[in-house]
PDB file of C-alpha atoms in Angstrom:
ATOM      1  CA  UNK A   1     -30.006   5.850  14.862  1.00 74.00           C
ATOM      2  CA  UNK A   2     -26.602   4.980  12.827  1.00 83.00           C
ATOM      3  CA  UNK A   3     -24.033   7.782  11.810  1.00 90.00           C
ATOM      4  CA  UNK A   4     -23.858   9.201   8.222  1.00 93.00           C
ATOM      5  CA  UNK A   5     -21.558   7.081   6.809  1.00 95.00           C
ATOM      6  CA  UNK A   6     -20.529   9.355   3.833  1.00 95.00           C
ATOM      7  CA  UNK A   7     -20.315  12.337   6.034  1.00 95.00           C
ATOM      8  CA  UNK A   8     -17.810  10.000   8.541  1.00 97.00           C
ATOM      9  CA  UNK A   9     -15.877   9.315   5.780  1.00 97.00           C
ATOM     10  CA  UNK A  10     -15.454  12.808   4.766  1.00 97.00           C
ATOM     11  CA  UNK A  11     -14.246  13.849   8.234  1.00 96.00           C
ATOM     12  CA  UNK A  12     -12.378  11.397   8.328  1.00 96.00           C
ATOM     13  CA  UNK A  13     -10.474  11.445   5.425  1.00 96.00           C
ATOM     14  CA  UNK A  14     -10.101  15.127   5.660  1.00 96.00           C
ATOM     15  CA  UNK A  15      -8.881  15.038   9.291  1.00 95.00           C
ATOM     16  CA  UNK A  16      -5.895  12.395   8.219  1.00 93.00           C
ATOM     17  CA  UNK A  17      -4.771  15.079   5.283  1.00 93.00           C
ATOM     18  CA  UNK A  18      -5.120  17.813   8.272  1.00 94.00           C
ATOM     19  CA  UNK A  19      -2.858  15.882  10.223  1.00 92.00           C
ATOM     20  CA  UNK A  20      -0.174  14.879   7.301  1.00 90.00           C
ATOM     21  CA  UNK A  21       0.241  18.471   6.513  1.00 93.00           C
ATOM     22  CA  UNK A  22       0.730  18.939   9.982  1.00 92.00           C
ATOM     23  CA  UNK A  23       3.023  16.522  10.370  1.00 90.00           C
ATOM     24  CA  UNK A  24       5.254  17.842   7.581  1.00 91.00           C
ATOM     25  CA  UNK A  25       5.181  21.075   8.468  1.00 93.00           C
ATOM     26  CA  UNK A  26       6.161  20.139  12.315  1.00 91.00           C
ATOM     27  CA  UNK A  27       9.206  18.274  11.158  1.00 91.00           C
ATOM     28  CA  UNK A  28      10.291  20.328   8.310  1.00 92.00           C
ATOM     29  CA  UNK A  29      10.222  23.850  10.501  1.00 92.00           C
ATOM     30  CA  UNK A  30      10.366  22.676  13.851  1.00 92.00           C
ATOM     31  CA  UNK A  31      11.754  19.218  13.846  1.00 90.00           C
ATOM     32  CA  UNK A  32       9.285  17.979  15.710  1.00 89.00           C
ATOM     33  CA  UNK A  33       7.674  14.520  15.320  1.00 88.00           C
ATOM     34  CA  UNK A  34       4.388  14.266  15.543  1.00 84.00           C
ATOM     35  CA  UNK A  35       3.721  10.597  17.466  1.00 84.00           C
ATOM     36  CA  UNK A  36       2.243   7.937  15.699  1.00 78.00           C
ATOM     37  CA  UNK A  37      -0.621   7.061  18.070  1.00 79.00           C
ATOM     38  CA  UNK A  38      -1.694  10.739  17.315  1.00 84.00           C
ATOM     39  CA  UNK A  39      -2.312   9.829  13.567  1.00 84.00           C
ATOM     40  CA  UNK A  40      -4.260   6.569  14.835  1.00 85.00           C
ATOM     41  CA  UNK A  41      -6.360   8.119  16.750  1.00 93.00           C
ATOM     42  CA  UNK A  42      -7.511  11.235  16.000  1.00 94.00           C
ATOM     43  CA  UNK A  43      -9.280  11.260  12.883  1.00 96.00           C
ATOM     44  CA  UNK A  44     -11.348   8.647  14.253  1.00 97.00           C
ATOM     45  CA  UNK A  45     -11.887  10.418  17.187  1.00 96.00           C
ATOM     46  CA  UNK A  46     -13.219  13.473  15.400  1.00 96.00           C
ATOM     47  CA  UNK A  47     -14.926  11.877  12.940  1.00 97.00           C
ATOM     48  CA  UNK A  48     -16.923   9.856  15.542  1.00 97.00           C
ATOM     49  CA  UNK A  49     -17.373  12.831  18.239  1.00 97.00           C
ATOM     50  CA  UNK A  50     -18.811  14.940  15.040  1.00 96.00           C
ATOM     51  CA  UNK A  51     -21.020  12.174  14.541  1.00 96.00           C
ATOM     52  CA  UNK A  52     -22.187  12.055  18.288  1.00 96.00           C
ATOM     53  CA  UNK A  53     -22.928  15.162  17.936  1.00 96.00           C
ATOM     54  CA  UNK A  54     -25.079  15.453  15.000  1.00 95.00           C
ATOM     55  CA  UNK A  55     -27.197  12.725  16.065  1.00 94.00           C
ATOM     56  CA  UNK A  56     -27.740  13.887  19.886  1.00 94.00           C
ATOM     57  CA  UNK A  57     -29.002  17.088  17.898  1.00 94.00           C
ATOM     58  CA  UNK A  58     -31.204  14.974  15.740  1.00 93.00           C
ATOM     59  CA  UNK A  59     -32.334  12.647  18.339  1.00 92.00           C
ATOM     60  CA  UNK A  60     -31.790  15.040  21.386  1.00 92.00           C
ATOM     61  CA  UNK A  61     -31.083  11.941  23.505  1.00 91.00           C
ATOM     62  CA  UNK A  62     -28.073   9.846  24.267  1.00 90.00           C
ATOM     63  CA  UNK A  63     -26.604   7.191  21.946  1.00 91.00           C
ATOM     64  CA  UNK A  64     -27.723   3.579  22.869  1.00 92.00           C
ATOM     65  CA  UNK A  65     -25.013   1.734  23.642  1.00 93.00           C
ATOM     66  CA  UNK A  66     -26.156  -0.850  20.974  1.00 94.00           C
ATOM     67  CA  UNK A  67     -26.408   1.579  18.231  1.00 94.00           C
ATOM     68  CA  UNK A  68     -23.574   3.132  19.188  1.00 95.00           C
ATOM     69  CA  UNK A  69     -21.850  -0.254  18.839  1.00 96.00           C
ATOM     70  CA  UNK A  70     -23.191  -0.908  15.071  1.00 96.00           C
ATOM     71  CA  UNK A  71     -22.267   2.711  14.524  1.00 96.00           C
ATOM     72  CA  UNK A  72     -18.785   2.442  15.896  1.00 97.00           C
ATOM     73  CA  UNK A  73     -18.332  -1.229  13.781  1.00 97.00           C
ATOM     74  CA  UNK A  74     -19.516   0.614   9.996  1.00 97.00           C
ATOM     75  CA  UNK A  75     -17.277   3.256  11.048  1.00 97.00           C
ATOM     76  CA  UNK A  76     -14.728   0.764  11.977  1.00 97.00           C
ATOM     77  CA  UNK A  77     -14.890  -0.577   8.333  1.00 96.00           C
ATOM     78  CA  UNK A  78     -14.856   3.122   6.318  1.00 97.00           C
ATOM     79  CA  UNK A  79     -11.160   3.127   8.479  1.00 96.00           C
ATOM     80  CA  UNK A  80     -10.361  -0.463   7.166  1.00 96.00           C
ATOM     81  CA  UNK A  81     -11.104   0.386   3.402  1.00 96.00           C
ATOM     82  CA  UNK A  82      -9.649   4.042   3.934  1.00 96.00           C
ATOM     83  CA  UNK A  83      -6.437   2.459   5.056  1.00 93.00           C
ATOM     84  CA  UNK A  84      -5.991  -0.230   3.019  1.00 92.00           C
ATOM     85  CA  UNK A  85      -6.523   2.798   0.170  1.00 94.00           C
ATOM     86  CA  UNK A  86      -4.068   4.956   1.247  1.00 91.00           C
ATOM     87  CA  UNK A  87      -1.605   1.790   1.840  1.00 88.00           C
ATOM     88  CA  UNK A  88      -2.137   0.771  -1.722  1.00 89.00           C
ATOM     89  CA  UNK A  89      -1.345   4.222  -2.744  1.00 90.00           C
ATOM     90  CA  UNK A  90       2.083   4.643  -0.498  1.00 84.00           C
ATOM     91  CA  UNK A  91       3.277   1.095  -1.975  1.00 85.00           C
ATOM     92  CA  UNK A  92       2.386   2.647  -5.501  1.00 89.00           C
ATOM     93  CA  UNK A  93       4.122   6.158  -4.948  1.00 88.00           C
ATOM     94  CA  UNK A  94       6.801   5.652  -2.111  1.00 84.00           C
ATOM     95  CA  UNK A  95       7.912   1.403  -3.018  1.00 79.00           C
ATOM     96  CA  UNK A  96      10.521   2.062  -0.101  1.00 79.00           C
ATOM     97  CA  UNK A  97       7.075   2.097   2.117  1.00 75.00           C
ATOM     98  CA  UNK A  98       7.034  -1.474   1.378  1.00 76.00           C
ATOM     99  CA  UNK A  99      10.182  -2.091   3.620  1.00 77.00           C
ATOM    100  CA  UNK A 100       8.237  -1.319   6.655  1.00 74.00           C
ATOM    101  CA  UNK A 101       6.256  -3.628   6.181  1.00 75.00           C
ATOM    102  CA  UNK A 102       9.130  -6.310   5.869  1.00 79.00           C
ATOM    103  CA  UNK A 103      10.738  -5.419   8.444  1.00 80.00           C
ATOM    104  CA  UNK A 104       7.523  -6.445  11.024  1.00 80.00           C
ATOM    105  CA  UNK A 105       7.198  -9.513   9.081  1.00 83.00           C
ATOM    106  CA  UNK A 106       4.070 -11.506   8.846  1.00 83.00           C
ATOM    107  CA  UNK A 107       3.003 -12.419  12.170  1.00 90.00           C
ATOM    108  CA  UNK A 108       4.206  -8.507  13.537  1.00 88.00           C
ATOM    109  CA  UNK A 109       2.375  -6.978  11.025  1.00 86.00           C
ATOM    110  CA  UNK A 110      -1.372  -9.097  11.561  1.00 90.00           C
ATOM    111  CA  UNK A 111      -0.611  -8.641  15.441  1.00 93.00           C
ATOM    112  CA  UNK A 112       0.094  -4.673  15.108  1.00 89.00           C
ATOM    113  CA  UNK A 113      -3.506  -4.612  12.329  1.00 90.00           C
ATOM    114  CA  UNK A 114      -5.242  -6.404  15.238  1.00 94.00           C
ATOM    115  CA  UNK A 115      -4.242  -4.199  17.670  1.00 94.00           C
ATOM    116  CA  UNK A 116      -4.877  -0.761  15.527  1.00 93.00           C
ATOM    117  CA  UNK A 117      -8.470  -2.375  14.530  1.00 95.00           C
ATOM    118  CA  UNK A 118      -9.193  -2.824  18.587  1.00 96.00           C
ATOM    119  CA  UNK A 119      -7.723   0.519  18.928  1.00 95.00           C
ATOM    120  CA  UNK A 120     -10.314   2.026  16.230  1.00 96.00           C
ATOM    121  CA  UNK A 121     -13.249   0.449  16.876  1.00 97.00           C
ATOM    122  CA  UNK A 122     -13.301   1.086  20.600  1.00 97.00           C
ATOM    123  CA  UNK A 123     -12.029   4.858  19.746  1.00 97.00           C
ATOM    124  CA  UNK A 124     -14.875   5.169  17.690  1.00 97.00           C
ATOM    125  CA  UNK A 125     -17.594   3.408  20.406  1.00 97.00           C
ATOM    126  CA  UNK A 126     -16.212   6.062  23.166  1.00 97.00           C
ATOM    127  CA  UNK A 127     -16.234   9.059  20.764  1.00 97.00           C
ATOM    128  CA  UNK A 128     -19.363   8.414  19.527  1.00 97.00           C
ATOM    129  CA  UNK A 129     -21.121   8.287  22.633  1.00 96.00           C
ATOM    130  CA  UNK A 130     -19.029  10.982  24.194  1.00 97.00           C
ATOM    131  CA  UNK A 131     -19.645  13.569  20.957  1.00 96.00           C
ATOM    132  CA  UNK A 132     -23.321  12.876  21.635  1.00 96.00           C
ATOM    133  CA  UNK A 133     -23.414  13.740  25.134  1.00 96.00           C
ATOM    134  CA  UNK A 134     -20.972  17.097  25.344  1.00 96.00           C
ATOM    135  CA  UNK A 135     -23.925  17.891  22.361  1.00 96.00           C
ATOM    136  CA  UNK A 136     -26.844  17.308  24.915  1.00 95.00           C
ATOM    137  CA  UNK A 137     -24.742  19.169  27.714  1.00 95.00           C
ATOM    138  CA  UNK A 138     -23.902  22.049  25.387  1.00 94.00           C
ATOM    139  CA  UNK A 139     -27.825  21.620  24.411  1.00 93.00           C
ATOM    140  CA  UNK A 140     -28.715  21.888  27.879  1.00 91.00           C
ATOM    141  CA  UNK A 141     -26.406  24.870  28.909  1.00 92.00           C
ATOM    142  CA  UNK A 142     -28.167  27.072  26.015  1.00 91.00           C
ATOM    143  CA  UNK A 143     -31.648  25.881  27.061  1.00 89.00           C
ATOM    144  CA  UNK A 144     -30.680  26.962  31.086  1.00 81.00           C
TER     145      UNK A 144
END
């Protein structure tokens, strides 16, 4: 069984607002910076544990590690489009975004997209198969 795609992308996309707002409002009352892995790696983590989840109580067995592969690669690509979205829109509203960018140069910037990409997919792989099995667990502790 794959994960809901729209409903990934939802969660998602939600979770990264959730954690800009957060971010914000860290700095601007606390000044406290949130760290960058954090923003990497926890929407997709949510996302893809919520998904676990739902389809360990659909299926009410584990994730295959083959599905949870294919799963973990579509999910993979809703992050690459998302990004490359909110990337677009940063350039469009913030051009001093751009200078980032510049300042990796070429070969930084494909080696720290690589990187993030093996980062995300293997975040989502783990998640997946870990949000299904705290569901079976939790599933099994009710059950008891």
């Amino acid at each position: 069984m794959s994960i809901n795609l729209s409903r990934y992308t939802v969660i998602y996309v939600l979770a990264i607002a959730i954690l800009m707002a957060l971010s914000v409002a860290l700095e601007t009352f606390a000044n406290i910076e949130m760290p960058t892995g954090v923003s990497t790696v926890l929407p997709v983590m949510m996302a893809a544990m919520l998904e676990g989840q739902r389809i360990a109580r659909e299926t009410k067995q584990p994730l295959e590690s083959s599905d949870a592969w294919k799963s973990a690669l579509a999910a993979t690509g809703i992050v690459i489009v998302v990004s490359i979205l909110l990337v677009a829109a940063f350039l469009v509203f913030a051009p001093g975004f751009a200078g980032l960018f510049a300042a990796l140069g070429s070969v930084g910037l494909m080696i720290l997209v690589a990187i993030s990409l093996v980062v995300v997919l293997l975040t989502n792989r783990f998640a997946l198969s870990m949000g299904a099995k705290n569901e079976l667990k939790a599933q099994a502790k009710r059950n008891a």
